[in-house]
Coordinates of C-alpha atoms and ligand atoms in Angstrom, one line a residue:
M23 CA -39.3 148.2 -22.1
Q24 CA -37.9 144.7 -21.3
K25 CA -39.8 141.7 -22.6
E26 CA -41.2 139.2 -20.0
V27 CA -38.7 136.4 -19.6
A28 CA -38.5 133.2 -17.6
V29 CA -36.9 133.6 -14.2
Q30 CA -34.9 130.6 -13.2
E31 CA -34.0 129.4 -9.7
L32 CA -31.1 127.5 -8.2
Y33 CA -31.4 123.7 -7.9
I34 CA -30.4 122.6 -4.4
G35 CA -31.2 119.3 -2.5
G36 CA -33.6 118.2 -5.2
E37 CA -35.7 121.4 -5.1
L38 CA -35.8 124.6 -7.0
S39 CA -34.4 127.2 -4.6
R40 CA -34.6 131.0 -4.6
P41 CA -31.3 132.6 -4.0
V42 CA -30.7 134.0 -0.5
R43 CA -30.5 137.5 -2.0
A44 CA -32.9 138.4 -4.9
E45 CA -30.2 139.2 -7.4
Y46 CA -30.4 137.9 -10.9
N47 CA -28.3 138.1 -14.1
D48 CA -29.8 138.5 -17.6
V49 CA -29.0 135.6 -20.0
L50 CA -28.8 136.7 -23.6
N51 CA -29.3 135.1 -27.0
P52 CA -26.0 136.0 -28.7
S53 CA -27.5 135.9 -32.2
N54 CA -29.6 139.0 -31.5
A55 CA -28.6 140.2 -28.0
E56 CA -32.1 139.7 -26.6
V57 CA -32.6 138.7 -23.0
I58 CA -34.0 135.2 -22.9
A59 CA -34.0 134.4 -19.2
R60 CA -32.9 135.6 -15.8
V61 CA -30.9 133.4 -13.5
P62 CA -29.8 133.9 -9.9
R63 CA -26.5 135.6 -9.2
A64 CA -25.9 133.3 -6.3
S65 CA -24.0 134.4 -3.2
T66 CA -21.5 132.5 -1.1
E67 CA -24.4 131.6 1.2
D68 CA -26.1 129.9 -1.7
A69 CA -22.9 128.0 -2.6
K70 CA -22.8 126.9 1.1
K71 CA -26.4 125.6 0.9
A72 CA -25.5 123.6 -2.2
I73 CA -22.4 122.2 -0.7
D74 CA -24.2 121.2 2.5
A75 CA -26.9 119.4 0.4
A76 CA -24.3 117.5 -1.6
R77 CA -22.4 116.7 1.5
E78 CA -25.4 115.4 3.3
A79 CA -26.4 113.3 0.3
F80 CA -22.9 111.9 0.1
D81 CA -22.4 111.2 3.9
K82 CA -25.9 110.1 4.7
G83 CA -27.7 109.3 1.5
P84 CA -27.9 105.9 -0.3
W85 CA -26.1 107.0 -3.4
S86 CA -22.5 106.3 -2.6
K87 CA -23.4 102.9 -1.1
M88 CA -25.6 101.7 -4.0
S89 CA -24.2 99.0 -6.2
P90 CA -22.6 100.2 -9.5
A91 CA -25.4 98.3 -11.3
D92 CA -28.2 100.3 -9.5
R93 CA -26.4 103.6 -10.1
S94 CA -25.9 102.6 -13.7
K95 CA -29.6 101.9 -14.2
I96 CA -30.5 105.5 -13.1
I97 CA -27.8 107.0 -15.2
W98 CA -29.0 105.1 -18.3
K99 CA -32.4 106.6 -17.5
I100 CA -30.9 110.1 -17.6
A101 CA -29.6 109.4 -21.1
D102 CA -33.0 108.1 -22.2
L103 CA -34.7 111.3 -20.8
V104 CA -32.3 113.6 -22.6
E105 CA -32.8 111.6 -25.8
Q106 CA -36.6 112.0 -25.5
D107 CA -36.3 115.7 -25.1
V108 CA -33.3 116.3 -27.4
D109 CA -34.9 118.7 -29.8
R110 CA -36.0 121.1 -27.1
L111 CA -32.7 120.9 -25.2
A112 CA -30.5 121.3 -28.3
M113 CA -32.6 124.3 -29.4
L114 CA -32.2 125.9 -26.0
E115 CA -28.4 125.4 -26.2
T116 CA -28.5 127.0 -29.6
E117 CA -30.5 130.0 -28.3
N118 CA -28.3 130.5 -25.3
Q119 CA -24.8 129.6 -26.8
G120 CA -25.3 130.6 -30.4
K121 CA -24.1 127.3 -32.0
P122 CA -25.8 126.0 -35.1
F123 CA -28.7 123.7 -34.3
K124 CA -27.0 120.9 -36.4
L125 CA -23.9 121.1 -34.2
S126 CA -25.9 121.2 -31.0
K127 CA -28.3 118.3 -31.8
D128 CA -26.2 116.0 -34.0
S129 CA -22.9 116.5 -32.4
D130 CA -23.0 117.8 -28.8
F131 CA -26.2 116.1 -27.7
A132 CA -25.7 112.9 -29.8
F133 CA -22.2 112.5 -28.4
G134 CA -23.1 113.6 -24.9
I135 CA -25.9 111.0 -24.7
D136 CA -23.4 108.3 -25.8
N137 CA -21.0 109.6 -23.2
I138 CA -23.6 109.2 -20.5
R139 CA -24.3 105.6 -21.5
F140 CA -20.6 104.9 -21.7
F141 CA -19.9 106.3 -18.1
A142 CA -22.9 104.3 -16.8
S143 CA -21.5 101.1 -18.2
A144 CA -17.8 101.8 -17.5
V145 CA -18.3 102.4 -13.8
R146 CA -19.3 98.7 -13.5
N147 CA -15.9 97.8 -14.8
L148 CA -13.3 99.9 -13.0
E149 CA -9.9 98.4 -13.0
G150 CA -7.1 98.1 -10.5
K151 CA -4.3 95.7 -9.4
A152 CA -5.4 92.1 -8.8
A153 CA -5.8 91.1 -5.1
G154 CA -2.8 89.0 -4.1
E155 CA -0.3 87.9 -1.4
Y156 CA 2.4 90.4 -2.4
N157 CA 4.5 89.8 0.8
G158 CA 3.5 86.2 1.3
I159 CA 1.8 86.7 4.7
G160 CA -1.1 88.9 3.9
T161 CA -3.6 89.5 1.2
S162 CA -3.8 93.0 -0.4
I163 CA -6.9 94.2 -2.1
I164 CA -7.7 97.5 -3.8
R165 CA -10.9 99.3 -3.2
R166 CA -12.0 102.2 -5.5
E167 CA -14.1 104.5 -3.6
P168 CA -16.0 107.7 -4.4
I169 CA -14.2 110.8 -3.0
G170 CA -17.1 112.9 -1.8
V171 CA -18.4 116.2 -3.1
V172 CA -17.2 117.2 -6.6
A173 CA -17.5 120.8 -7.8
C174 CA -18.0 120.9 -11.6
I175 CA -17.1 124.3 -13.0
T176 CA -18.1 124.4 -16.7
P177 CA -17.4 126.7 -19.6
W178 CA -19.6 128.4 -22.2
N179 CA -18.4 126.8 -25.4
Y180 CA -20.0 123.3 -24.9
P181 CA -22.3 124.1 -21.9
W182 CA -24.3 120.9 -21.7
M183 CA -21.6 118.5 -22.9
M184 CA -19.1 119.7 -20.4
V185 CA -21.6 119.1 -17.6
V186 CA -21.9 115.5 -18.9
W187 CA -18.1 115.1 -19.0
K188 CA -17.6 116.3 -15.4
A189 CA -20.7 115.5 -13.5
I190 CA -21.8 112.2 -14.9
P191 CA -18.6 110.2 -14.3
A192 CA -18.4 111.8 -10.8
I193 CA -21.9 110.7 -9.9
A194 CA -21.5 107.3 -11.6
A195 CA -18.6 106.7 -9.3
G196 CA -20.8 107.4 -6.3
N197 CA -19.9 111.1 -5.6
T198 CA -22.3 114.0 -5.3
V199 CA -21.9 117.2 -7.3
V200 CA -22.4 120.9 -7.2
I201 CA -22.3 122.3 -10.8
K202 CA -21.4 125.9 -11.5
P203 CA -22.2 126.7 -15.2
A204 CA -20.6 129.6 -17.0
S205 CA -22.6 132.8 -16.3
V206 CA -23.4 133.4 -19.9
T207 CA -24.7 129.9 -20.7
P208 CA -26.5 128.4 -17.7
L209 CA -29.8 127.3 -19.3
T210 CA -29.3 123.8 -20.4
T211 CA -27.5 122.9 -17.2
L212 CA -30.6 124.0 -15.2
E213 CA -32.9 122.0 -17.5
F214 CA -30.6 119.0 -17.2
A215 CA -30.7 119.1 -13.4
K216 CA -34.5 119.1 -13.4
L217 CA -34.6 116.3 -15.9
M218 CA -32.1 114.2 -13.8
E219 CA -34.5 114.4 -10.9
R220 CA -37.0 112.4 -13.0
S221 CA -34.5 109.6 -13.4
G222 CA -34.8 108.6 -9.8
L223 CA -31.6 110.2 -8.7
P224 CA -31.8 110.8 -4.9
K225 CA -32.1 114.3 -3.8
G226 CA -28.9 116.2 -3.2
V227 CA -26.8 114.1 -5.6
V228 CA -26.9 116.9 -8.2
N229 CA -27.0 120.6 -7.3
V230 CA -26.7 123.6 -9.5
V231 CA -25.6 127.1 -8.5
T232 CA -25.5 129.9 -11.0
G233 CA -23.5 133.1 -10.5
D234 CA -20.1 134.7 -10.9
G235 CA -17.1 132.4 -11.0
S236 CA -15.1 134.8 -8.8
V237 CA -17.8 134.5 -6.1
V238 CA -19.7 131.2 -6.3
G239 CA -16.9 129.3 -8.2
E240 CA -14.3 130.5 -5.8
A241 CA -16.5 129.6 -2.7
L242 CA -16.8 126.1 -4.0
V243 CA -13.1 125.8 -4.6
R244 CA -12.2 127.1 -1.1
S245 CA -14.8 125.1 0.8
S246 CA -13.7 122.3 3.1
G247 CA -17.0 120.6 2.2
V248 CA -15.8 120.1 -1.4
D249 CA -13.3 117.3 -2.1
V250 CA -12.6 117.6 -5.8
V251 CA -12.8 120.5 -8.4
G252 CA -13.2 119.7 -12.1
L253 CA -12.9 122.7 -14.4
T254 CA -13.0 123.3 -18.1
G255 CA -12.0 126.8 -18.8
D256 CA -9.2 129.3 -19.3
T257 CA -5.6 128.5 -18.2
A258 CA -5.7 131.7 -16.1
T259 CA -8.7 130.4 -14.2
G260 CA -7.1 127.0 -13.8
K261 CA -4.1 128.7 -12.1
K262 CA -6.4 130.6 -9.7
I263 CA -8.3 127.4 -8.9
M264 CA -5.1 125.5 -8.1
E265 CA -4.0 128.2 -5.8
A266 CA -7.4 128.4 -4.0
A267 CA -7.7 124.6 -3.8
S268 CA -4.3 124.4 -2.1
G269 CA -5.8 125.7 1.2
T270 CA -7.7 122.5 1.7
V271 CA -5.3 120.3 -0.4
K272 CA -8.2 119.2 -2.6
R273 CA -7.8 117.5 -5.9
V274 CA -8.3 119.4 -9.1
Q275 CA -8.9 118.2 -12.6
L276 CA -8.2 120.9 -15.2
E277 CA -9.0 121.0 -18.9
L278 CA -7.7 124.4 -20.0
G279 CA -6.8 126.3 -23.1
G280 CA -5.4 125.1 -26.3
K281 CA -3.7 126.3 -29.5
A282 CA -3.7 123.2 -31.7
P283 CA -1.1 122.8 -34.4
F284 CA -2.3 121.3 -37.7
I285 CA 0.8 120.0 -39.7
V286 CA 0.4 119.5 -43.4
F287 CA 3.3 117.6 -45.0
D288 CA 4.2 117.7 -48.7
D289 CA 2.7 114.3 -49.4
A290 CA -0.7 115.0 -47.7
D291 CA -4.0 114.8 -49.6
L292 CA -4.5 118.6 -49.8
D293 CA -8.2 118.3 -50.5
A294 CA -8.7 116.3 -47.3
A295 CA -6.3 118.6 -45.3
S296 CA -8.0 121.8 -46.5
E297 CA -11.4 120.3 -45.6
G298 CA -10.0 119.2 -42.3
A299 CA -8.7 122.7 -41.6
V300 CA -12.1 124.2 -42.2
V301 CA -14.0 121.9 -39.9
G302 CA -11.2 121.7 -37.3
G303 CA -10.6 125.4 -37.3
F304 CA -14.1 126.9 -37.5
V305 CA -16.0 124.4 -35.4
N306 CA -18.3 126.3 -33.0
S307 CA -17.1 129.5 -34.6
G308 CA -13.6 128.6 -33.4
Q309 CA -14.7 128.6 -29.7
D310 CA -13.1 125.2 -29.1
C311 CA -10.0 124.4 -27.1
T312 CA -9.0 121.7 -29.6
A313 CA -9.6 124.0 -32.7
A314 CA -6.9 123.8 -35.4
T315 CA -5.6 127.3 -35.0
R316 CA -2.0 127.1 -36.2
L317 CA -1.7 125.6 -39.6
Y318 CA 1.9 124.6 -40.4
V319 CA 2.1 123.8 -44.1
H320 CA 5.1 122.5 -46.0
E321 CA 6.6 125.2 -48.2
S322 CA 6.3 123.1 -51.4
V323 CA 2.5 122.9 -51.0
Y324 CA 2.0 126.1 -49.1
D325 CA 0.4 128.1 -52.0
S326 CA -1.8 125.3 -53.3
F327 CA -3.0 124.5 -49.8
I328 CA -3.9 128.1 -49.1
Q329 CA -5.7 128.3 -52.4
K330 CA -7.9 125.3 -51.6
L331 CA -8.5 126.5 -48.0
V332 CA -9.6 130.0 -49.1
Q333 CA -12.1 128.6 -51.5
K334 CA -13.6 126.5 -48.8
V335 CA -13.6 129.1 -46.1
R336 CA -15.5 131.5 -48.4
R337 CA -18.3 128.9 -48.5
I338 CA -18.8 128.9 -44.7
I339 CA -22.4 130.2 -44.0
V340 CA -22.5 132.6 -41.1
G341 CA -25.9 133.5 -39.8
D342 CA -29.0 132.4 -37.9
P343 CA -27.9 129.4 -35.8
K344 CA -31.5 128.0 -36.0
S345 CA -31.3 127.7 -39.7
K346 CA -30.3 124.3 -41.2
E347 CA -27.9 125.9 -43.6
T348 CA -25.8 127.8 -41.1
D349 CA -22.3 126.6 -40.4
N350 CA -21.2 129.3 -38.0
G351 CA -23.4 131.1 -35.5
P352 CA -22.3 134.1 -33.4
L353 CA -19.6 134.3 -30.8
V354 CA -21.0 133.6 -27.3
S355 CA -20.9 137.2 -26.0
S356 CA -20.0 140.8 -26.7
A357 CA -16.9 140.2 -24.4
Q358 CA -15.8 137.3 -26.6
L359 CA -16.4 139.4 -29.7
N360 CA -14.3 142.2 -28.3
K361 CA -11.5 139.8 -27.5
V362 CA -11.5 138.3 -31.0
E363 CA -11.6 141.8 -32.6
N364 CA -8.7 142.9 -30.5
M365 CA -6.6 139.8 -31.4
V366 CA -7.3 140.4 -35.1
R367 CA -6.2 144.0 -34.7
I368 CA -3.0 142.8 -33.0
G369 CA -2.5 140.3 -35.9
K370 CA -2.8 143.1 -38.4
E371 CA -1.2 146.0 -36.7
E372 CA 1.3 144.7 -34.2
D373 CA 2.2 141.2 -35.5
G374 CA 2.2 142.3 -39.1
A375 CA 0.5 139.1 -40.4
K376 CA -1.1 139.0 -43.8
L377 CA -4.9 139.1 -43.6
L378 CA -6.3 136.8 -46.3
L379 CA -9.9 136.7 -45.5
G380 CA -12.4 138.1 -42.9
G381 CA -11.2 140.2 -40.1
R382 CA -14.5 141.9 -39.5
K383 CA -18.2 141.5 -38.5
P384 CA -20.2 140.3 -41.5
P385 CA -21.4 143.5 -43.1
N386 CA -24.7 142.4 -44.5
L387 CA -26.6 140.7 -41.7
E388 CA -30.1 142.0 -41.3
A389 CA -32.0 142.7 -38.1
P390 CA -32.2 141.1 -35.6
F391 CA -28.9 139.4 -36.4
S392 CA -27.2 142.7 -37.1
R393 CA -27.3 143.1 -33.3
G394 CA -25.7 139.7 -32.7
Y395 CA -22.0 138.9 -32.0
F396 CA -21.1 137.5 -35.4
Y397 CA -17.6 137.5 -36.8
E398 CA -16.4 136.5 -40.3
P399 CA -14.1 133.4 -40.6
T400 CA -10.7 134.9 -40.7
L401 CA -7.4 133.7 -42.2
F402 CA -3.9 135.1 -41.6
A403 CA -1.0 133.9 -43.8
D404 CA 2.8 134.2 -43.6
C405 CA 2.7 134.2 -39.9
T406 CA 5.8 133.7 -37.7
Q407 CA 6.2 131.7 -34.5
D408 CA 6.7 134.7 -32.3
M409 CA 3.4 136.4 -33.3
R410 CA 0.8 136.8 -30.5
I411 CA -1.9 135.4 -32.8
V412 CA 0.3 132.3 -33.1
Q413 CA 1.1 132.0 -29.4
Q414 CA -2.1 133.0 -27.7
E415 CA -5.5 131.4 -27.6
I416 CA -8.0 133.6 -29.5
F417 CA -11.1 131.4 -29.1
G418 CA -12.8 132.7 -32.3
P419 CA -12.9 132.0 -36.0
V420 CA -9.3 133.0 -36.7
L421 CA -6.6 130.8 -38.1
A422 CA -2.9 131.5 -38.6
I423 CA -0.9 129.8 -41.4
L424 CA 2.8 129.3 -41.3
P425 CA 5.2 127.7 -43.8
F426 CA 7.8 125.1 -42.7
S427 CA 10.6 123.2 -44.5
T428 CA 11.6 120.1 -42.5
P429 CA 9.7 117.7 -40.1
E430 CA 12.0 118.8 -37.3
E431 CA 11.1 122.4 -37.8
A432 CA 7.4 121.6 -37.8
I433 CA 7.7 119.6 -34.6
E434 CA 9.7 122.2 -32.8
K435 CA 7.3 125.0 -33.8
A436 CA 4.2 122.9 -33.1
N437 CA 5.5 122.2 -29.5
D438 CA 6.6 125.8 -29.0
V439 CA 3.5 127.1 -27.1
V440 CA 2.5 126.9 -23.5
Y441 CA -0.5 124.7 -24.4
G442 CA -0.6 121.0 -25.1
L443 CA -4.1 119.8 -25.7
A444 CA -4.7 118.7 -29.3
S445 CA -2.8 118.5 -32.6
S446 CA -3.0 116.8 -36.0
V447 CA -0.6 115.5 -38.7
W448 CA -1.5 115.2 -42.4
T449 CA 0.6 112.8 -44.4
K450 CA 0.3 109.5 -46.3
D451 CA 3.7 108.3 -44.9
V452 CA 2.9 106.0 -42.0
Y453 CA 6.5 106.2 -40.6
K454 CA 6.4 110.0 -40.6
A455 CA 3.0 110.0 -39.0
M456 CA 4.2 107.7 -36.2
K457 CA 7.4 109.6 -35.5
V458 CA 5.7 113.0 -35.5
S459 CA 2.8 111.9 -33.3
A460 CA 5.2 110.5 -30.7
A461 CA 7.2 113.8 -30.7
L462 CA 4.2 116.1 -30.3
R463 CA 3.7 117.2 -26.7
F464 CA -0.1 117.2 -26.8
G465 CA -2.7 115.0 -25.1
E466 CA -4.3 114.2 -28.4
V467 CA -2.8 113.7 -31.9
W468 CA -5.0 113.0 -34.9
V469 CA -3.6 111.6 -38.1
N470 CA -5.4 112.8 -41.3
D471 CA -8.3 114.2 -39.4
H472 CA -8.9 116.8 -36.7
L473 CA -11.5 116.7 -33.9
P474 CA -12.9 113.2 -33.6
L475 CA -13.4 112.1 -30.0
V476 CA -14.8 108.9 -28.7
S477 CA -16.3 108.0 -25.4
E478 CA -13.8 105.2 -24.9
M479 CA -10.6 107.3 -25.3
P480 CA -9.3 110.0 -23.0
H481 CA -9.3 113.7 -23.7
G482 CA -7.0 116.0 -21.7
G483 CA -4.0 118.2 -21.8
Y484 CA -0.2 118.3 -21.4
K485 CA 1.6 121.4 -20.1
Q486 CA -0.6 124.4 -19.4
S487 CA -3.6 122.8 -21.0
G488 CA -4.1 121.1 -17.6
F489 CA -4.1 117.6 -16.3
G490 CA -6.6 114.8 -15.6
K491 CA -8.7 113.2 -18.2
D492 CA -12.3 113.7 -19.5
L493 CA -14.0 110.8 -21.2
S494 CA -12.9 107.1 -21.1
G495 CA -12.2 104.9 -18.1
Y496 CA -9.2 107.2 -17.2
T497 CA -11.7 109.9 -16.0
F498 CA -12.6 107.7 -13.1
D499 CA -9.0 108.2 -11.7
D500 CA -10.1 111.8 -11.1
Y501 CA -13.3 110.9 -9.3
T502 CA -12.3 107.8 -7.2
D503 CA -9.8 107.3 -4.4
V504 CA -7.8 104.1 -4.5
K505 CA -7.5 102.4 -1.1
H506 CA -5.2 99.5 -0.2
V507 CA -6.8 97.1 2.3
Y508 CA -4.5 94.5 3.8
F509 CA -5.6 91.2 5.6
D510 CA -3.1 89.4 7.8
L511 CA -3.0 85.7 6.9
T512 CA -0.7 84.5 9.7
G513 CA -2.9 85.0 12.8
A514 CA 0.4 85.3 14.7
V515 CA 0.9 87.7 17.7
R516 CA 4.4 88.4 16.7
K517 CA 5.1 88.6 13.0
G518 CA 8.5 87.9 11.6
W519 CA 9.3 91.5 10.8
H520 CA 8.4 93.0 14.2
Y521 CA 11.9 92.9 15.5
T522 CA 12.9 95.6 13.1
I523 CA 10.9 98.0 15.2
Y524 CA 10.5 96.3 18.6
G525 CA 12.6 93.6 20.3
Q526 CA 15.1 91.2 18.9
Q527 CA 15.2 88.9 15.8
P528 CA 13.9 85.4 16.8
Ligands
NDP607 P1 -13.3 131.1 -17.6 O1 -12.2 130.2 -17.4 O2 -13.3 132.3 -16.8 O3 -14.7 130.3 -17.3 C1 -14.8 128.9 -17.1 C2 -15.6 128.7 -15.8 O4 -14.9 129.1 -14.7 C3 -16.9 129.5 -15.7 O5 -18.0 128.8 -15.1 C4 -16.5 130.7 -14.9 O6 -17.6 131.3 -14.2 C5 -15.6 130.0 -13.9 N1 -14.7 130.8 -13.1 C6 -14.1 132.0 -13.5 N2 -13.3 132.4 -12.5 C7 -13.3 131.5 -11.5 C8 -12.7 131.5 -10.2 N3 -11.9 132.4 -9.8 N4 -13.0 130.4 -9.5 C9 -13.8 129.4 -9.9 N5 -14.5 129.5 -11.1 C10 -14.2 130.5 -11.9 O7 -13.4 131.4 -19.1 P2 -14.0 132.7 -19.7 O8 -15.5 132.5 -19.8 O9 -13.6 134.0 -19.0 O10 -13.3 132.8 -21.1 C11 -12.0 133.4 -21.2 C12 -11.2 132.6 -22.2 O11 -11.0 131.3 -21.7 C13 -11.8 132.4 -23.6 O12 -11.6 133.5 -24.4 C14 -11.0 131.2 -24.0 O13 -9.8 131.6 -24.5 C15 -10.8 130.4 -22.7 N6 -11.8 129.3 -22.6 C16 -11.3 128.1 -22.7 C17 -12.2 127.0 -22.7 C18 -11.8 125.6 -22.9 O14 -12.6 124.8 -23.3 N7 -10.6 125.3 -22.6 C19 -13.7 127.2 -22.4 C20 -14.0 128.6 -22.1 C21 -13.1 129.6 -22.2 P3 -18.2 132.7 -14.9 O15 -18.7 132.3 -16.2 O16 -19.2 133.1 -14.0 O17 -17.0 133.7 -15.0

């Protein structure tokens, strides 16, 4: 018999809203496969209701016309409300996504709260060209305007933080949003919407529809009522969204897959590099688009690096994500576990890589965790560039290690994937670090670290990792239109240039 669980509703026009059809999806706790909530499997009719609410709030409501200072005040309040409720929200994220509570609270929520405050402040300081008399007879000014309704389609690896990265800059700039969270991790998004309401946000500025990406997500992307789509997700999903968005020529902002290279030169501090590979590679059980998944290690330090790495990886604690000691929780779903298991099988059987560690579910987890989607931290060594485990995103705790002999070879191999999101370089030689970071075709390069992001700096991809930026002032380029307004200064009936179109030169 199924346990009683909370039944959630959609959030449309500032109200909790039953779906048009009474269809619901179970939401699981991935650490024990128990159902923890039921959320609406919304239909295209529900998507339309949410779009209409966002449209009306944008076209007729006060939000887009409010001063940046007044919007900022409300958005600061949102950050304060999250902060006051952070233990509950971070624990809900842990229960739904499976990430360790320390990662949820002290990383995702701590950073996300700072992101919200940054966006609230930065929107008061948007930049553009100075007003001026560029042709001598008129004054040109730039207006930065909200675009309209933004659909924010978010993934399951950082469910709440990705809503912050997409929806908060969008609303800070005066847009209204419809958020579609990933089907397996909708819970903190729904809580966030209810909490935002208490900040004084006008009704309809934020709406949430849950349900299948191929139904509700696609309805948002195809709708003429939506002006912009922001997605964090798979590259394949990004391609589908670009295609579907072309029907209405709407803007898309895409943060897609990654396969980050991690380059260790012979002069690197190997203790620091091996530590960096553990945190960079196994963060969030490897379910991170910036995760350090391809470790290129100079041949002269290859063995000693691996020795240090193996020792550290053996100490990763996999288990109950609510426990303070746990480093890695489960993977988010049985589908993701199957994907990881299949890629590891390919690594062993088809690629012929050398399995050093892991490659299985942890054998001695006790109930209820024995029913969870846990996977051991896994290392493959002696990999080659053409292997599928080197080329394809696995999105699990699986790292591939490859030797290299020259900086040119390291750069060429690092760049030789379809992705271009994040990368890192480990060396004490500042000249080498500068040269290599310029040559890497990735939107982010870390030197002697892997993962740090800050609110003030952009995060986004090159190549098939997408385009547009999350975080920083650059993100407002995705959520504002730039308008040129021109004022004639002459007051003349006939301007000097009119003859080029009509009549003769005076
Ligand atoms: P998706 O790209 O399918 O999911 C991301 C979001 O897009 C979800 O909200 C999803 O909804 C939605 N979506 C899916 N299809 C469509 C569509 N046709 N139109 C509009 N929205 C859509 O990722 P998956 O969950 O399937 O994960 C697959 C792989 O993607 C992972 O194994 C990983 O490799 C990669 N990934 C990368 C992420 C990143 O941060 N770059 C994040 C997540 C995954 P729904 O959940 O209902 O399907």
